Amino acid sequence: MKQHNVRHELVTDHVLLMGIVNVTPDSFSDGGTFMGPGAAIDHARQLALEGADIIDIGGESTRPGAQLVSVDEEMSRVIPVIEGLKGEISAKISIDTRKAEVMRAAIKAGADIINDVTALKYDKDSLDVAASSHCPVILMHGLTEQGGDPKTMQDNPVYEDVVSEVCESLRRNIMDCEQAGIAKSRLIIDPGIGFGKTADHNIELLANLDRFHELGLPLLIGASRKGFIGLLGGESDAMKRAPGSIAAALFAVSQGARILRVHDVKKTHQALSVWRALDEAKAQLTAF
Ligand code: 8Y7
């Protein structure tokens, strides 16, 4: 496994699983399943039991074409869930939001990690909120260049060199964070699979994860149930994409990813345990 040149607060040398809890009526993969805080809390508890190290709670769908949600609506979805989980599970809680006010309230309610699909760019106050917290921050490459709008991000994403451009964008995000007083040891990077990217872009990014290690930070990958998995695996139903999602997850780990954002925690956990045992056995052999 690769060493990172920043000693990180959150990430040790085992791969962390982040389980997804959507508290939205329109999420593409489990739309309408979670009707209130009770169901979302139960689902989060279940994911924690199944081996999730982090529970990612989101109240605004950022899938392509999703409707925007007001701050009040988003808060009313996620805050009761965070309050209900705090102290009840040992998994860390991450808040998936691009709104500073939601971040602030979520942290107050007990969220441990900020997960922002715009790398703290959507809301001008987010850098300050993150700086004045002590939370690790996930900087995802995504909607920023498209003006932060999930409605249009997939319209016609164009890159000359997707890997270099995503890498450079994250490098600037890291610098902005450091300038705002967020220590590098609090940052996690994510190329943002599926955000303003075609299937070919996603494949190119995953095949070049090496390049992101230059940034010297732990890498998170979220490929779970996304469109390119359906395309590659020939499965139009997002709920049936666990096998393809696990293949992408294990591939990402083999390329040095340290955190996996997944829907299917139990299945991914099993796959990862087997993969890790074999990988460690091989490392023993080659060590002598
Ligand atoms: C990601 C994410 C989503 C991702 C990070 C979906 C909130 C779309 N994808 N956060 N969020 N990375 N960090 O399909 O890839 O789950 S939402």
CSV table of C-alpha atoms and ligand atoms in Angstrom, one decimal:
chain,number,residue,atom,x,y,z
A,1,MET,CA,0.0,0.0,0.0
A,2,LYS,CA,1.2,3.5,-0.8
A,3,GLN,CA,2.3,5.8,1.9
A,4,HIS,CA,1.0,9.4,1.9
A,5,ASN,CA,3.2,12.2,2.8
A,6,VAL,CA,0.6,13.9,5.1
A,7,ARG,CA,-0.2,12.2,8.3
A,8,HIS,CA,-3.9,12.0,8.1
A,9,GLU,CA,-6.5,12.3,10.9
A,10,LEU,CA,-9.1,10.0,9.5
A,11,VAL,CA,-7.4,7.4,7.3
A,12,THR,CA,-5.2,4.6,8.6
A,13,ASP,CA,-3.9,1.8,6.4
A,14,HIS,CA,-7.1,-0.1,6.1
A,15,VAL,CA,-9.7,0.9,3.5
A,16,LEU,CA,-12.7,2.7,5.0
A,17,LEU,CA,-16.3,2.1,3.8
A,18,MET,CA,-18.7,5.0,3.6
A,19,GLY,CA,-22.3,3.9,3.6
A,20,ILE,CA,-24.8,6.1,1.7
A,21,VAL,CA,-28.0,7.3,3.4
A,22,ASN,CA,-30.1,9.5,1.2
A,23,VAL,CA,-32.8,11.4,2.9
A,24,THR,CA,-34.4,12.5,-0.3
A,25,PRO,CA,-37.6,11.6,-2.0
A,26,ASP,CA,-35.9,11.7,-5.5
A,27,SER,CA,-32.7,9.7,-5.2
A,28,PHE,CA,-32.2,7.7,-8.3
A,29,SER,CA,-31.2,4.4,-6.6
A,30,ASP,CA,-33.6,4.2,-3.7
A,31,GLY,CA,-36.1,7.0,-4.4
A,32,GLY,CA,-38.9,7.2,-2.0
A,33,THR,CA,-37.7,4.5,0.3
A,34,PHE,CA,-36.8,6.8,3.1
A,35,MET,CA,-39.9,8.6,4.2
A,36,GLY,CA,-38.7,10.3,7.4
A,37,PRO,CA,-35.9,10.4,10.0
A,38,GLY,CA,-36.9,7.1,11.5
A,39,ALA,CA,-36.4,5.0,8.3
A,40,ALA,CA,-33.1,6.8,7.5
A,41,ILE,CA,-31.9,6.3,11.1
A,42,ASP,CA,-32.7,2.6,10.9
A,43,HIS,CA,-31.0,2.3,7.5
A,44,ALA,CA,-27.9,4.1,8.8
A,45,ARG,CA,-27.8,1.8,11.9
A,46,GLN,CA,-28.0,-1.2,9.6
A,47,LEU,CA,-25.1,0.0,7.5
A,48,ALA,CA,-23.0,0.6,10.6
A,49,LEU,CA,-23.7,-3.0,11.7
A,50,GLU,CA,-22.7,-4.2,8.3
A,51,GLY,CA,-19.3,-2.6,8.5
A,52,ALA,CA,-19.6,1.0,7.5
A,53,ASP,CA,-16.9,3.2,9.0
A,54,ILE,CA,-18.6,6.3,7.9
A,55,ILE,CA,-22.3,7.1,7.3
A,56,ASP,CA,-22.8,9.7,4.6
A,57,ILE,CA,-26.1,11.6,5.1
A,58,GLY,CA,-27.5,13.7,2.3
A,59,GLY,CA,-30.7,15.7,2.0
A,60,GLU,CA,-30.3,17.1,-1.5
A,61,SER,CA,-30.0,14.8,-4.5
A,62,THR,CA,-27.2,16.0,-6.8
A,63,ARG,CA,-27.9,13.4,-9.5
A,64,PRO,CA,-28.2,14.8,-13.0
A,65,GLY,CA,-31.6,16.5,-13.4
A,66,ALA,CA,-32.4,16.7,-9.7
A,67,GLN,CA,-34.5,19.6,-8.3
A,68,LEU,CA,-32.8,22.2,-6.0
A,69,VAL,CA,-33.8,22.0,-2.4
A,70,SER,CA,-34.1,25.0,0.0
A,71,VAL,CA,-31.9,25.3,3.0
A,72,ASP,CA,-34.8,24.8,5.4
A,73,GLU,CA,-36.0,21.7,3.6
A,74,GLU,CA,-32.5,20.2,3.5
A,75,MET,CA,-32.0,20.9,7.2
A,76,SER,CA,-35.4,19.4,8.1
A,77,ARG,CA,-34.3,16.2,6.3
A,78,VAL,CA,-30.8,15.7,7.6
A,79,ILE,CA,-30.6,17.2,11.1
A,80,PRO,CA,-33.0,14.9,12.8
A,81,VAL,CA,-31.2,11.9,11.3
A,82,ILE,CA,-27.8,13.1,12.6
A,83,GLU,CA,-29.3,13.9,16.0
A,84,GLY,CA,-30.9,10.4,16.1
A,85,LEU,CA,-27.6,8.7,15.2
A,86,LYS,CA,-25.1,10.7,17.3
A,87,GLY,CA,-23.9,8.6,20.2
A,88,GLU,CA,-25.8,5.6,18.9
A,89,ILE,CA,-23.3,4.3,16.4
A,90,SER,CA,-19.5,4.2,16.4
A,91,ALA,CA,-19.3,5.0,12.7
A,92,LYS,CA,-18.4,8.6,11.9
A,93,ILE,CA,-21.1,10.7,10.4
A,94,SER,CA,-20.5,12.7,7.3
A,95,ILE,CA,-22.8,15.5,6.0
A,96,ASP,CA,-23.2,15.5,2.2
A,97,THR,CA,-24.1,19.1,1.4
A,98,ARG,CA,-22.9,22.1,-0.5
A,99,LYS,CA,-24.6,24.7,1.7
A,100,ALA,CA,-22.6,26.3,4.5
A,101,GLU,CA,-25.7,26.7,6.7
A,102,VAL,CA,-26.5,23.0,6.5
A,103,MET,CA,-22.8,22.2,7.2
A,104,ARG,CA,-22.8,24.4,10.3
A,105,ALA,CA,-26.1,22.9,11.7
A,106,ALA,CA,-25.0,19.4,10.9
A,107,ILE,CA,-21.7,19.8,12.7
A,108,LYS,CA,-23.5,21.3,15.7
A,109,ALA,CA,-25.8,18.2,15.6
A,110,GLY,CA,-22.8,15.9,15.6
A,111,ALA,CA,-21.5,15.4,12.1
A,112,ASP,CA,-17.8,14.5,12.0
A,113,ILE,CA,-17.0,15.0,8.3
A,114,ILE,CA,-17.9,17.4,5.6
A,115,ASN,CA,-18.6,15.9,2.1
A,116,ASP,CA,-19.0,18.6,-0.5
A,117,VAL,CA,-19.5,17.7,-4.1
A,118,THR,CA,-18.4,21.2,-5.1
A,119,ALA,CA,-15.2,21.1,-3.0
A,120,LEU,CA,-16.5,24.0,-0.9
A,121,LYS,CA,-17.1,26.2,-3.9
A,122,TYR,CA,-20.9,26.4,-4.2
A,123,ASP,CA,-21.4,28.6,-1.1
A,124,LYS,CA,-19.1,31.4,-0.3
A,125,ASP,CA,-19.3,30.7,3.4
A,126,SER,CA,-18.3,27.0,3.2
A,127,LEU,CA,-14.6,27.6,3.5
A,128,ASP,CA,-15.1,29.5,6.7
A,129,VAL,CA,-17.4,27.0,8.2
A,130,ALA,CA,-15.0,24.2,7.4
A,131,ALA,CA,-12.0,26.2,8.7
A,132,SER,CA,-13.7,26.9,12.0
A,133,SER,CA,-14.7,23.3,12.5
A,134,HIS,CA,-12.2,20.5,13.2
A,135,CYS,CA,-13.8,18.2,10.7
A,136,PRO,CA,-12.1,16.3,7.9
A,137,VAL,CA,-13.3,17.6,4.5
A,138,ILE,CA,-13.9,15.7,1.3
A,139,LEU,CA,-13.1,17.8,-1.7
A,140,MET,CA,-14.9,16.3,-4.7
A,141,HIS,CA,-14.3,17.4,-8.2
A,142,GLY,CA,-17.7,18.0,-9.7
A,143,LEU,CA,-20.2,20.7,-10.3
A,144,THR,CA,-18.0,23.8,-9.8
A,145,GLU,CA,-17.0,24.3,-13.4
A,146,GLN,CA,-20.6,23.9,-14.5
A,147,GLY,CA,-21.8,26.6,-12.1
A,148,GLY,CA,-22.9,24.2,-9.4
A,149,ASP,CA,-26.1,23.1,-11.1
A,150,PRO,CA,-26.9,19.4,-11.2
A,151,LYS,CA,-29.5,20.1,-13.8
A,152,THR,CA,-26.9,20.9,-16.4
A,153,MET,CA,-23.7,19.2,-15.4
A,154,GLN,CA,-24.2,16.2,-17.6
A,155,ASP,CA,-25.3,18.1,-20.7
A,156,ASN,CA,-22.0,18.0,-22.6
A,157,PRO,CA,-19.0,17.6,-20.4
A,158,VAL,CA,-15.8,18.4,-22.4
A,159,TYR,CA,-12.2,18.0,-21.3
A,160,GLU,CA,-9.1,18.0,-23.3
A,161,ASP,CA,-7.4,15.8,-20.7
A,162,VAL,CA,-9.8,14.8,-18.0
A,163,VAL,CA,-7.2,13.3,-15.7
A,164,SER,CA,-5.0,16.4,-15.7
A,165,GLU,CA,-7.9,18.8,-15.5
A,166,VAL,CA,-9.5,17.1,-12.5
A,167,CYS,CA,-6.1,16.8,-10.8
A,168,GLU,CA,-5.3,20.5,-11.3
A,169,SER,CA,-8.7,21.5,-10.1
A,170,LEU,CA,-8.3,19.5,-6.9
A,171,ARG,CA,-4.8,21.0,-6.5
A,172,ARG,CA,-6.3,24.5,-6.6
A,173,ASN,CA,-9.0,23.4,-4.1
A,174,ILE,CA,-6.4,22.1,-1.7
A,175,MET,CA,-4.5,25.4,-1.9
A,176,ASP,CA,-7.7,27.4,-1.3
A,177,CYS,CA,-8.4,25.3,1.7
A,178,GLU,CA,-4.9,25.7,3.1
A,179,GLN,CA,-5.1,29.4,2.6
A,180,ALA,CA,-8.4,29.5,4.5
A,181,GLY,CA,-6.8,27.8,7.4
A,182,ILE,CA,-7.8,24.2,6.8
A,183,ALA,CA,-4.8,21.9,7.5
A,184,LYS,CA,-3.9,19.6,4.7
A,185,SER,CA,-4.2,16.7,7.1
A,186,ARG,CA,-7.9,17.3,7.2
A,187,LEU,CA,-8.4,16.9,3.5
A,188,ILE,CA,-9.6,14.0,1.4
A,189,ILE,CA,-9.7,14.1,-2.4
A,190,ASP,CA,-12.2,12.6,-4.8
A,191,PRO,CA,-12.3,12.8,-8.6
A,192,GLY,CA,-16.1,12.8,-8.6
A,193,ILE,CA,-17.1,9.8,-10.7
A,194,GLY,CA,-20.2,10.7,-12.7
A,195,PHE,CA,-20.2,14.4,-11.9
A,196,GLY,CA,-19.9,16.3,-15.2
A,197,LYS,CA,-18.3,13.2,-16.8
A,198,THR,CA,-19.2,10.8,-19.5
A,199,ALA,CA,-18.7,7.0,-19.1
A,200,ASP,CA,-15.4,7.3,-20.9
A,201,HIS,CA,-14.3,10.1,-18.6
A,202,ASN,CA,-15.1,7.9,-15.6
A,203,ILE,CA,-13.2,5.0,-17.0
A,204,GLU,CA,-10.2,7.2,-17.8
A,205,LEU,CA,-10.2,8.6,-14.3
A,206,LEU,CA,-10.4,5.2,-12.6
A,207,ALA,CA,-7.6,3.9,-14.9
A,208,ASN,CA,-5.4,6.8,-13.8
A,209,LEU,CA,-5.9,7.0,-10.0
A,210,ASP,CA,-2.1,6.8,-9.7
A,211,ARG,CA,-2.0,10.4,-10.9
A,212,PHE,CA,-4.0,11.6,-7.9
A,213,HIS,CA,-1.5,10.2,-5.4
A,214,GLU,CA,0.8,13.1,-6.5
A,215,LEU,CA,-1.5,15.4,-4.5
A,216,GLY,CA,-0.4,13.5,-1.3
A,217,LEU,CA,-3.9,13.0,0.2
A,218,PRO,CA,-6.1,10.0,0.8
A,219,LEU,CA,-8.4,9.3,-2.2
A,220,LEU,CA,-12.1,8.5,-1.9
A,221,ILE,CA,-14.0,6.9,-4.8
A,222,GLY,CA,-17.8,6.8,-5.3
A,223,ALA,CA,-18.7,4.6,-8.2
A,224,SER,CA,-21.6,2.8,-6.5
A,225,ARG,CA,-24.5,2.1,-8.8
A,226,LYS,CA,-23.6,4.9,-11.2
A,227,GLY,CA,-24.5,5.1,-14.8
A,228,PHE,CA,-21.2,3.9,-16.3
A,229,ILE,CA,-21.5,0.7,-14.1
A,230,GLY,CA,-24.8,0.1,-15.8
A,231,LEU,CA,-23.3,0.7,-19.2
A,232,LEU,CA,-20.3,-1.5,-18.7
A,233,GLY,CA,-22.2,-4.2,-16.9
A,234,GLY,CA,-25.3,-4.1,-19.1
A,235,GLU,CA,-27.7,-3.4,-16.2
A,236,SER,CA,-30.2,-0.6,-16.6
A,237,ASP,CA,-31.7,-1.1,-13.1
A,238,ALA,CA,-29.5,0.9,-10.6
A,239,MET,CA,-30.7,-1.3,-7.7
A,240,LYS,CA,-29.1,-4.3,-9.5
A,241,ARG,CA,-25.6,-2.9,-9.9
A,242,ALA,CA,-23.9,-4.2,-6.8
A,243,PRO,CA,-21.7,-6.7,-8.6
A,244,GLY,CA,-20.4,-4.1,-11.1
A,245,SER,CA,-20.0,-1.6,-8.2
A,246,ILE,CA,-18.0,-4.0,-6.2
A,247,ALA,CA,-15.7,-4.7,-9.2
A,248,ALA,CA,-15.1,-1.0,-9.6
A,249,ALA,CA,-14.5,-0.6,-5.8
A,250,LEU,CA,-11.9,-3.4,-5.6
A,251,PHE,CA,-10.2,-2.0,-8.7
A,252,ALA,CA,-10.1,1.4,-7.1
A,253,VAL,CA,-8.6,-0.1,-3.9
A,254,SER,CA,-5.9,-1.9,-6.0
A,255,GLN,CA,-5.0,1.6,-7.4
A,256,GLY,CA,-4.7,3.0,-3.9
A,257,ALA,CA,-8.1,4.4,-3.0
A,258,ARG,CA,-8.6,4.6,0.8
A,259,ILE,CA,-12.3,5.3,1.2
A,260,LEU,CA,-15.1,3.8,-0.8
A,261,ARG,CA,-18.6,5.4,-0.9
A,262,VAL,CA,-21.1,2.6,-1.4
A,263,HIS,CA,-24.7,1.7,-1.2
A,264,ASP,CA,-24.1,-2.0,-0.7
A,265,VAL,CA,-22.0,-2.0,2.5
A,266,LYS,CA,-22.3,-5.7,3.5
A,267,LYS,CA,-21.5,-7.0,0.1
A,268,THR,CA,-18.6,-4.7,-0.4
A,269,HIS,CA,-17.3,-5.5,3.0
A,270,GLN,CA,-17.2,-9.2,2.2
A,271,ALA,CA,-15.6,-8.6,-1.1
A,272,LEU,CA,-13.0,-6.3,0.4
A,273,SER,CA,-12.2,-8.8,3.2
A,274,VAL,CA,-11.4,-11.6,0.7
A,275,TRP,CA,-9.5,-9.3,-1.6
A,276,ARG,CA,-7.4,-7.9,1.3
A,277,ALA,CA,-6.5,-11.3,2.7
A,278,LEU,CA,-5.3,-12.4,-0.7
A,279,ASP,CA,-3.4,-9.1,-1.3
A,280,GLU,CA,-1.7,-9.4,2.0
A,281,ALA,CA,-0.7,-13.0,1.4
A,282,LYS,CA,0.8,-11.9,-1.9
A,283,ALA,CA,2.7,-9.0,-0.2
A,284,GLN,CA,4.2,-11.5,2.3
A,285,LEU,CA,5.5,-13.7,-0.6
A,286,THR,CA,7.1,-10.8,-2.4
A,287,ALA,CA,8.6,-9.3,0.7
A,288,PHE,CA,11.3,-12.0,0.8
B,1,8Y7,C1,-20.5,11.1,-4.7
B,1,8Y7,C2,-20.8,11.9,-3.6
B,1,8Y7,C3,-22.6,11.5,-4.6
B,1,8Y7,C4,-19.1,10.8,-4.9
B,1,8Y7,C5,-18.6,12.0,-2.9
B,1,8Y7,C6,-24.5,9.2,-6.3
B,1,8Y7,C7,-22.8,12.9,-2.6
B,1,8Y7,C8,-24.5,10.6,-6.5
B,1,8Y7,N1,-21.6,10.8,-5.3
B,1,8Y7,N2,-19.8,12.3,-2.7
B,1,8Y7,N3,-22.1,12.1,-3.6
B,1,8Y7,N4,-18.2,11.2,-4.0
B,1,8Y7,N5,-17.6,12.4,-2.1
B,1,8Y7,O1,-24.8,8.5,-7.3
B,1,8Y7,O2,-18.8,10.1,-5.9
B,1,8Y7,O3,-24.4,8.6,-5.2
B,1,8Y7,S1,-24.3,11.5,-5.0
